[in-house]
Amino acid sequence: MERFLFHFSMLRSRRALVAKYGKDFWDNFKKLSQEKLNMILPLTPDIGESVFSFNYKFGPLYIAWYQSLLELGLSQTESWQVLWLINEKLLTTFPRFVLHLMGRSNFLGMKKNAPIHVKRQANGELHPNDWHIDYRPINANEIEIDITECGLQKLAQQFNASGLLPGICRLDYLMSNTMGNGFKRTKTLGDGDDCCNGCFQLRGSCDWAPERGFVDRK
């Protein structure tokens, strides 16, 4: 799955990255990130069944891309922007109505499975690299999840790529915007806060607009 996601994401973002940085940059980025992914994947712990297992599959990709971009001379902020672009191109492969169906499925799946995750967490049944959360159902349209331990942050630390965060934390705004969900947050672990305090809505609005910055919206 990780290799498929890697190659498909690269295919979708190729034209935009060549237009922005040139073909030589693209060729070097593709080669270097492939090499890094081949090294990272065998060393990536398997967290098994988890409500966050699909999110976790992107961890090795993000690390490979981020480290490659830094080695090619991009700054941390520029590297985050490339990761945002790659994810945006991947998501917009799908028509808007399909994205909205995915957003509905993701929300209802989390609402159903988060309590199970919390129970497994209390019983000490989670893999050390898994997420730890506090979950609060608010109403039929809204839930709150405080993430107190993040699997992507743990994986990034394992591969000396902690600078990935808080850049990839901002992808939640992209996801919610394209999938038609509401989303609010004022704290993230990646920004040094005690948790990521996300409020998710089945139906709502969420502004992506990275050009506006993220000072007031973590």
Tab-separated table of N, CA, C and O in Angstrom, residues 93-183:
chain	number	residue	atom	x	y	z
A	93	THR	N	-7.459	14.180	-7.187
A	93	THR	CA	-7.671	13.130	-8.189
A	93	THR	C	-9.152	12.780	-8.252
A	93	THR	O	-9.694	12.451	-9.307
A	94	PHE	N	-9.822	12.868	-7.090
A	94	PHE	CA	-11.204	12.411	-6.972
A	94	PHE	C	-12.173	13.569	-7.189
A	94	PHE	O	-11.909	14.702	-6.786
A	95	PRO	N	-13.328	13.291	-7.807
A	95	PRO	CA	-14.359	14.324	-7.940
A	95	PRO	C	-14.846	14.779	-6.564
A	95	PRO	O	-14.745	14.046	-5.578
A	96	ARG	N	-15.388	15.990	-6.527
A	96	ARG	CA	-15.823	16.568	-5.260
A	96	ARG	C	-16.842	15.687	-4.547
A	96	ARG	O	-16.778	15.510	-3.326
A	97	PHE	N	-17.790	15.097	-5.281
A	97	PHE	CA	-18.824	14.295	-4.611
A	97	PHE	C	-18.208	13.041	-3.980
A	97	PHE	O	-18.668	12.587	-2.925
A	98	VAL	N	-17.172	12.478	-4.609
A	98	VAL	CA	-16.500	11.324	-4.031
A	98	VAL	C	-15.748	11.735	-2.758
A	98	VAL	O	-15.783	11.017	-1.753
A	99	LEU	N	-15.105	12.878	-2.805
A	99	LEU	CA	-14.406	13.387	-1.623
A	99	LEU	C	-15.377	13.602	-0.469
A	99	LEU	O	-15.062	13.293	0.682
A	100	HIS	N	-16.562	14.115	-0.771
A	100	HIS	CA	-17.550	14.328	0.291
A	100	HIS	C	-18.039	12.996	0.866
A	100	HIS	O	-18.277	12.893	2.081
A	101	LEU	N	-18.174	11.983	0.019
A	101	LEU	CA	-18.520	10.656	0.524
A	101	LEU	C	-17.412	10.107	1.414
A	101	LEU	O	-17.674	9.482	2.447
A	102	MET	N	-16.158	10.347	1.015
A	102	MET	CA	-15.024	9.925	1.833
A	102	MET	C	-15.016	10.652	3.167
A	102	MET	O	-14.738	10.059	4.216
A	103	GLY	N	-15.326	11.953	3.135
A	103	GLY	CA	-15.376	12.721	4.377
A	103	GLY	C	-16.440	12.203	5.322
A	103	GLY	O	-16.216	12.104	6.534
A	104	ARG	N	-17.592	11.850	4.768
A	104	ARG	CA	-18.672	11.298	5.594
A	104	ARG	C	-18.259	9.949	6.183
A	104	ARG	O	-18.461	9.688	7.374
A	105	SER	N	-17.651	9.111	5.344
A	105	SER	CA	-17.218	7.793	5.798
A	105	SER	C	-16.151	7.902	6.886
A	105	SER	O	-16.193	7.177	7.889
A	106	ASN	N	-15.202	8.814	6.694
A	106	ASN	CA	-14.136	8.995	7.689
A	106	ASN	C	-14.699	9.453	9.025
A	106	ASN	O	-14.302	8.961	10.094
A	107	PHE	N	-15.633	10.403	8.979
A	107	PHE	CA	-16.219	10.927	10.211
A	107	PHE	C	-16.992	9.842	10.953
A	107	PHE	O	-16.802	9.633	12.156
A	108	LEU	N	-17.854	9.142	10.235
A	108	LEU	CA	-18.675	8.111	10.882
A	108	LEU	C	-17.815	6.944	11.366
A	108	LEU	O	-18.081	6.352	12.416
A	109	GLY	N	-16.753	6.632	10.605
A	109	GLY	CA	-15.845	5.580	11.040
A	109	GLY	C	-15.115	5.955	12.318
A	109	GLY	O	-14.957	5.123	13.221
A	110	MET	N	-14.685	7.211	12.402
A	110	MET	CA	-14.009	7.656	13.615
A	110	MET	C	-14.977	7.676	14.797
A	110	MET	O	-14.627	7.265	15.913
A	111	LYS	N	-16.204	8.129	14.551
A	111	LYS	CA	-17.198	8.172	15.624
A	111	LYS	C	-17.493	6.778	16.171
A	111	LYS	O	-17.701	6.595	17.373
A	112	LYS	N	-17.477	5.795	15.297
A	112	LYS	CA	-17.739	4.415	15.708
A	112	LYS	C	-16.532	3.778	16.387
A	112	LYS	O	-16.679	3.071	17.400
A	113	ASN	N	-15.333	4.020	15.844
A	113	ASN	CA	-14.159	3.271	16.279
A	113	ASN	C	-13.300	3.969	17.328
A	113	ASN	O	-12.493	3.311	17.991
A	114	ALA	N	-13.463	5.282	17.497
A	114	ALA	CA	-12.662	5.981	18.502
A	114	ALA	C	-12.908	5.436	19.914
A	114	ALA	O	-11.947	5.257	20.676
A	115	PRO	N	-14.159	5.156	20.316
A	115	PRO	CA	-14.361	4.584	21.656
A	115	PRO	C	-13.664	3.232	21.829
A	115	PRO	O	-13.172	2.909	22.920
A	116	ILE	N	-13.623	2.438	20.765
A	116	ILE	CA	-12.922	1.156	20.822
A	116	ILE	C	-11.424	1.390	21.008
A	116	ILE	O	-10.752	0.697	21.785
A	117	HIS	N	-10.894	2.378	20.293
A	117	HIS	CA	-9.476	2.726	20.411
A	117	HIS	C	-9.149	3.165	21.838
A	117	HIS	O	-8.125	2.761	22.402
A	118	VAL	N	-10.028	3.983	22.413
A	118	VAL	CA	-9.812	4.461	23.785
A	118	VAL	C	-9.811	3.289	24.767
A	118	VAL	O	-9.003	3.245	25.716
A	119	LYS	N	-10.707	2.334	24.551
A	119	LYS	CA	-10.763	1.158	25.427
A	119	LYS	C	-9.483	0.332	25.308
A	119	LYS	O	-8.909	-0.107	26.320
A	120	ARG	N	-9.005	0.107	24.081
A	120	ARG	CA	-7.753	-0.632	23.880
A	120	ARG	C	-6.582	0.126	24.497
A	120	ARG	O	-5.658	-0.476	25.050
A	121	GLN	N	-6.630	1.416	24.395
A	121	GLN	CA	-5.590	2.268	24.985
A	121	GLN	C	-5.552	2.089	26.505
A	121	GLN	O	-4.482	1.918	27.098
A	122	ALA	N	-6.726	2.105	27.135
A	122	ALA	CA	-6.812	1.941	28.586
A	122	ALA	C	-6.326	0.565	29.027
A	122	ALA	O	-5.777	0.408	30.132
A	123	ASN	N	-6.500	-0.432	28.155
A	123	ASN	CA	-6.081	-1.805	28.480
A	123	ASN	C	-4.622	-2.072	28.117
A	123	ASN	O	-4.157	-3.209	28.261
A	124	GLY	N	-3.925	-1.065	27.612
A	124	GLY	CA	-2.522	-1.236	27.242
A	124	GLY	C	-2.332	-2.108	26.015
A	124	GLY	O	-1.294	-2.761	25.879
A	125	GLU	N	-3.303	-2.106	25.099
A	125	GLU	CA	-3.263	-2.994	23.940
A	125	GLU	C	-2.742	-2.329	22.673
A	125	GLU	O	-2.674	-2.970	21.619
A	126	LEU	N	-2.388	-1.053	22.729
A	126	LEU	CA	-1.931	-0.347	21.537
A	126	LEU	C	-0.434	-0.547	21.325
A	126	LEU	O	0.341	-0.682	22.280
A	127	HIS	N	-0.032	-0.545	20.066
A	127	HIS	CA	1.398	-0.549	19.738
A	127	HIS	C	2.025	0.753	20.246
A	127	HIS	O	1.371	1.808	20.238
A	128	PRO	N	3.280	0.720	20.692
A	128	PRO	CA	3.925	1.955	21.187
A	128	PRO	C	3.918	3.102	20.184
A	128	PRO	O	3.967	4.269	20.586
A	129	ASN	N	3.867	2.793	18.897
A	129	ASN	CA	3.865	3.856	17.887
A	129	ASN	C	2.463	4.363	17.545
A	129	ASN	O	2.322	5.249	16.698
A	130	ASP	N	1.459	3.808	18.193
A	130	ASP	CA	0.084	4.212	17.892
A	130	ASP	C	-0.244	5.547	18.569
A	130	ASP	O	0.498	6.038	19.421
A	131	TRP	N	-1.375	6.100	18.173
A	131	TRP	CA	-1.883	7.345	18.735
A	131	TRP	C	-2.536	7.097	20.086
A	131	TRP	O	-3.135	6.046	20.316
A	132	HIS	N	-2.452	8.074	20.987
A	132	HIS	CA	-3.229	8.075	22.219
A	132	HIS	C	-4.179	9.265	22.157
A	132	HIS	O	-3.763	10.379	21.792
A	133	ILE	N	-5.429	9.032	22.507
A	133	ILE	CA	-6.438	10.076	22.343
A	133	ILE	C	-7.384	10.151	23.535
A	133	ILE	O	-7.528	9.193	24.300
A	134	ASP	N	-8.033	11.307	23.670
A	134	ASP	CA	-9.238	11.471	24.471
A	134	ASP	C	-10.360	11.777	23.478
A	134	ASP	O	-10.180	12.621	22.588
A	135	TYR	N	-11.478	11.102	23.628
A	135	TYR	CA	-12.570	11.236	22.661
A	135	TYR	C	-13.833	11.718	23.349
A	135	TYR	O	-14.203	11.216	24.414
A	136	ARG	N	-14.496	12.710	22.724
A	136	ARG	CA	-15.748	13.237	23.269
A	136	ARG	C	-16.778	13.395	22.144
A	136	ARG	O	-16.597	14.251	21.258
A	137	PRO	N	-17.847	12.597	22.154
A	137	PRO	CA	-18.932	12.822	21.191
A	137	PRO	C	-19.764	14.011	21.657
A	137	PRO	O	-20.224	14.045	22.797
A	138	ILE	N	-19.961	14.993	20.776
A	138	ILE	CA	-20.708	16.189	21.156
A	138	ILE	C	-22.173	16.070	20.734
A	138	ILE	O	-23.081	16.237	21.553
A	139	ASN	N	-22.396	15.782	19.464
A	139	ASN	CA	-23.749	15.567	18.962
A	139	ASN	C	-23.640	14.780	17.657
A	139	ASN	O	-22.544	14.308	17.305
A	140	ALA	N	-24.735	14.646	16.926
A	140	ALA	CA	-24.719	13.839	15.702
A	140	ALA	C	-23.781	14.403	14.647
A	140	ALA	O	-23.300	13.663	13.787
A	141	ASN	N	-23.497	15.700	14.720
A	141	ASN	CA	-22.690	16.357	13.695
A	141	ASN	C	-21.277	16.686	14.149
A	141	ASN	O	-20.463	17.128	13.335
A	142	GLU	N	-20.952	16.456	15.413
A	142	GLU	CA	-19.677	16.970	15.929
A	142	GLU	C	-19.049	16.043	16.963
A	142	GLU	O	-19.742	15.495	17.825
A	143	ILE	N	-17.744	15.865	16.839
A	143	ILE	CA	-16.968	15.126	17.837
A	143	ILE	C	-15.696	15.907	18.142
A	143	ILE	O	-15.247	16.730	17.338
A	144	GLU	N	-15.137	15.650	19.299
A	144	GLU	CA	-13.854	16.246	19.683
A	144	GLU	C	-12.859	15.142	19.995
A	144	GLU	O	-13.207	14.163	20.682
A	145	ILE	N	-11.644	15.287	19.503
A	145	ILE	CA	-10.586	14.334	19.769
A	145	ILE	C	-9.326	15.096	20.171
A	145	ILE	O	-8.825	15.925	19.402
A	146	ASP	N	-8.851	14.834	21.366
A	146	ASP	CA	-7.564	15.368	21.799
A	146	ASP	C	-6.514	14.274	21.597
A	146	ASP	O	-6.616	13.202	22.196
A	147	ILE	N	-5.539	14.548	20.757
A	147	ILE	CA	-4.446	13.599	20.541
A	147	ILE	C	-3.328	13.944	21.517
A	147	ILE	O	-2.767	15.043	21.470
A	148	THR	N	-3.023	13.019	22.405
A	148	THR	CA	-1.961	13.255	23.387
A	148	THR	C	-0.645	12.584	22.989
A	148	THR	O	0.404	12.939	23.508
A	149	GLU	N	-0.714	11.614	22.100
A	149	GLU	CA	0.475	11.009	21.496
A	149	GLU	C	0.180	10.772	20.025
A	149	GLU	O	-0.877	10.222	19.687
A	150	CYS	N	1.115	11.177	19.151
A	150	CYS	CA	0.894	11.095	17.702
A	150	CYS	C	1.839	10.079	17.074
A	150	CYS	O	3.063	10.169	17.239
A	151	GLY	N	1.271	9.130	16.348
A	151	GLY	CA	2.086	8.103	15.706
A	151	GLY	C	3.027	8.657	14.665
A	151	GLY	O	4.163	8.180	14.524
A	152	LEU	N	2.595	9.677	13.917
A	152	LEU	CA	3.471	10.270	12.903
A	152	LEU	C	4.629	11.015	13.554
A	152	LEU	O	5.753	11.003	13.048
A	153	GLN	N	4.353	11.665	14.674
A	153	GLN	CA	5.429	12.353	15.388
A	153	GLN	C	6.454	11.347	15.923
A	153	GLN	O	7.665	11.570	15.825
A	154	LYS	N	5.977	10.228	16.448
A	154	LYS	CA	6.886	9.195	16.951
A	154	LYS	C	7.748	8.635	15.825
A	154	LYS	O	8.956	8.438	15.994
A	155	LEU	N	7.128	8.381	14.676
A	155	LEU	CA	7.867	7.826	13.549
A	155	LEU	C	8.887	8.840	13.021
A	155	LEU	O	10.022	8.467	12.701
A	156	ALA	N	8.497	10.095	12.937
A	156	ALA	CA	9.421	11.134	12.475
A	156	ALA	C	10.625	11.238	13.398
A	156	ALA	O	11.772	11.376	12.945
A	157	GLN	N	10.394	11.159	14.692
A	157	GLN	CA	11.500	11.217	15.657
A	157	GLN	C	12.431	10.030	15.475
A	157	GLN	O	13.656	10.158	15.582
A	158	GLN	N	11.864	8.872	15.182
A	158	GLN	CA	12.663	7.661	14.992
A	158	GLN	C	13.645	7.811	13.832
A	158	GLN	O	14.751	7.262	13.869
A	159	PHE	N	13.254	8.586	12.803
A	159	PHE	CA	14.095	8.750	11.625
A	159	PHE	C	14.719	10.146	11.533
A	159	PHE	O	15.090	10.597	10.454
A	160	ASN	N	14.834	10.809	12.702
A	160	ASN	CA	15.467	12.133	12.761
A	160	ASN	C	14.840	13.113	11.778
A	160	ASN	O	15.529	13.856	11.078
A	161	ALA	N	13.510	13.095	11.719
A	161	ALA	CA	12.785	13.984	10.812
A	161	ALA	C	11.708	14.758	11.565
A	161	ALA	O	10.627	15.015	11.034
A	162	SER	N	12.007	15.154	12.795
A	162	SER	CA	11.013	15.845	13.613
A	162	SER	C	10.547	17.150	12.977
A	162	SER	O	9.453	17.642	13.278
A	163	GLY	N	11.365	17.722	12.093
A	163	GLY	CA	10.996	18.957	11.421
A	163	GLY	C	9.813	18.822	10.486
A	163	GLY	O	9.321	19.825	9.960
A	164	LEU	N	9.367	17.598	10.250
A	164	LEU	CA	8.130	17.381	9.484
A	164	LEU	C	6.952	18.127	10.113
A	164	LEU	O	6.067	18.625	9.429
A	165	LEU	N	6.959	18.143	11.440
A	165	LEU	CA	5.885	18.774	12.176
A	165	LEU	C	6.314	20.187	12.581
A	165	LEU	O	7.495	20.408	12.848
A	166	PRO	N	5.440	21.159	12.617
A	166	PRO	CA	3.999	21.020	12.456
A	166	PRO	C	3.500	21.087	11.009
A	166	PRO	O	2.292	21.180	10.795
A	167	GLY	N	4.412	21.054	10.028
A	167	GLY	CA	3.991	21.164	8.634
A	167	GLY	C	2.892	20.195	8.245
A	167	GLY	O	1.866	20.585	7.682
A	168	ILE	N	3.087	18.907	8.553
A	168	ILE	CA	2.077	17.933	8.141
A	168	ILE	C	0.826	17.994	9.014
A	168	ILE	O	-0.225	17.497	8.611
A	169	CYS	N	0.937	18.626	10.183
A	169	CYS	CA	-0.274	18.811	10.995
A	169	CYS	C	-1.296	19.648	10.237
A	169	CYS	O	-2.505	19.445	10.366
A	170	ARG	N	-0.816	20.598	9.424
A	170	ARG	CA	-1.709	21.516	8.711
A	170	ARG	C	-2.513	20.816	7.613
A	170	ARG	O	-3.478	21.372	7.091
A	171	LEU	N	-2.101	19.595	7.270
A	171	LEU	CA	-2.833	18.864	6.235
A	171	LEU	C	-4.259	18.544	6.658
A	171	LEU	O	-5.110	18.273	5.809
A	172	ASP	N	-4.544	18.585	7.959
A	172	ASP	CA	-5.917	18.358	8.409
A	172	ASP	C	-6.861	19.407	7.833
A	172	ASP	O	-8.039	19.126	7.587
A	173	TYR	N	-6.349	20.624	7.610
A	173	TYR	CA	-7.183	21.668	7.021
A	173	TYR	C	-7.469	21.365	5.551
A	173	TYR	O	-8.580	21.586	5.063
A	174	LEU	N	-6.465	20.876	4.856
A	174	LEU	CA	-6.656	20.483	3.460
A	174	LEU	C	-7.662	19.345	3.357
A	174	LEU	O	-8.585	19.382	2.525
A	175	MET	N	-7.491	18.323	4.190
A	175	MET	CA	-8.390	17.170	4.158
A	175	MET	C	-9.829	17.595	4.414
A	175	MET	O	-10.748	17.221	3.680
A	176	SER	N	-10.039	18.387	5.458
A	176	SER	CA	-11.393	18.786	5.818
A	176	SER	C	-12.010	19.680	4.755
A	176	SER	O	-13.197	19.561	4.441
A	177	ASN	N	-11.201	20.570	4.187
A	177	ASN	CA	-11.696	21.465	3.149
A	177	ASN	C	-12.175	20.686	1.926
A	177	ASN	O	-13.260	20.940	1.394
A	178	THR	N	-11.360	19.763	1.454
A	178	THR	CA	-11.708	19.029	0.233
A	178	THR	C	-12.823	18.014	0.466
A	178	THR	O	-13.572	17.688	-0.462
A	179	MET	N	-12.965	17.521	1.701
A	179	MET	CA	-13.957	16.486	1.989
A	179	MET	C	-15.262	17.029	2.539
A	179	MET	O	-16.171	16.263	2.863
A	180	GLY	N	-15.346	18.359	2.676
A	180	GLY	CA	-16.597	18.956	3.093
A	180	GLY	C	-16.906	18.845	4.568
A	180	GLY	O	-18.069	18.986	4.979
A	181	ASN	N	-15.891	18.602	5.387
A	181	ASN	CA	-16.088	18.510	6.835
A	181	ASN	C	-15.736	19.835	7.500
A	181	ASN	O	-14.929	20.615	6.988
A	182	GLY	N	-16.310	20.058	8.661
A	182	GLY	CA	-15.894	21.180	9.486
A	182	GLY	C	-14.722	20.768	10.359
A	182	GLY	O	-14.625	19.605	10.772
A	183	PHE	N	-13.825	21.702	10.624
A	183	PHE	CA	-12.654	21.381	11.436
A	183	PHE	C	-12.141	22.638	12.115
A	183	PHE	O	-12.011	23.693	11.494
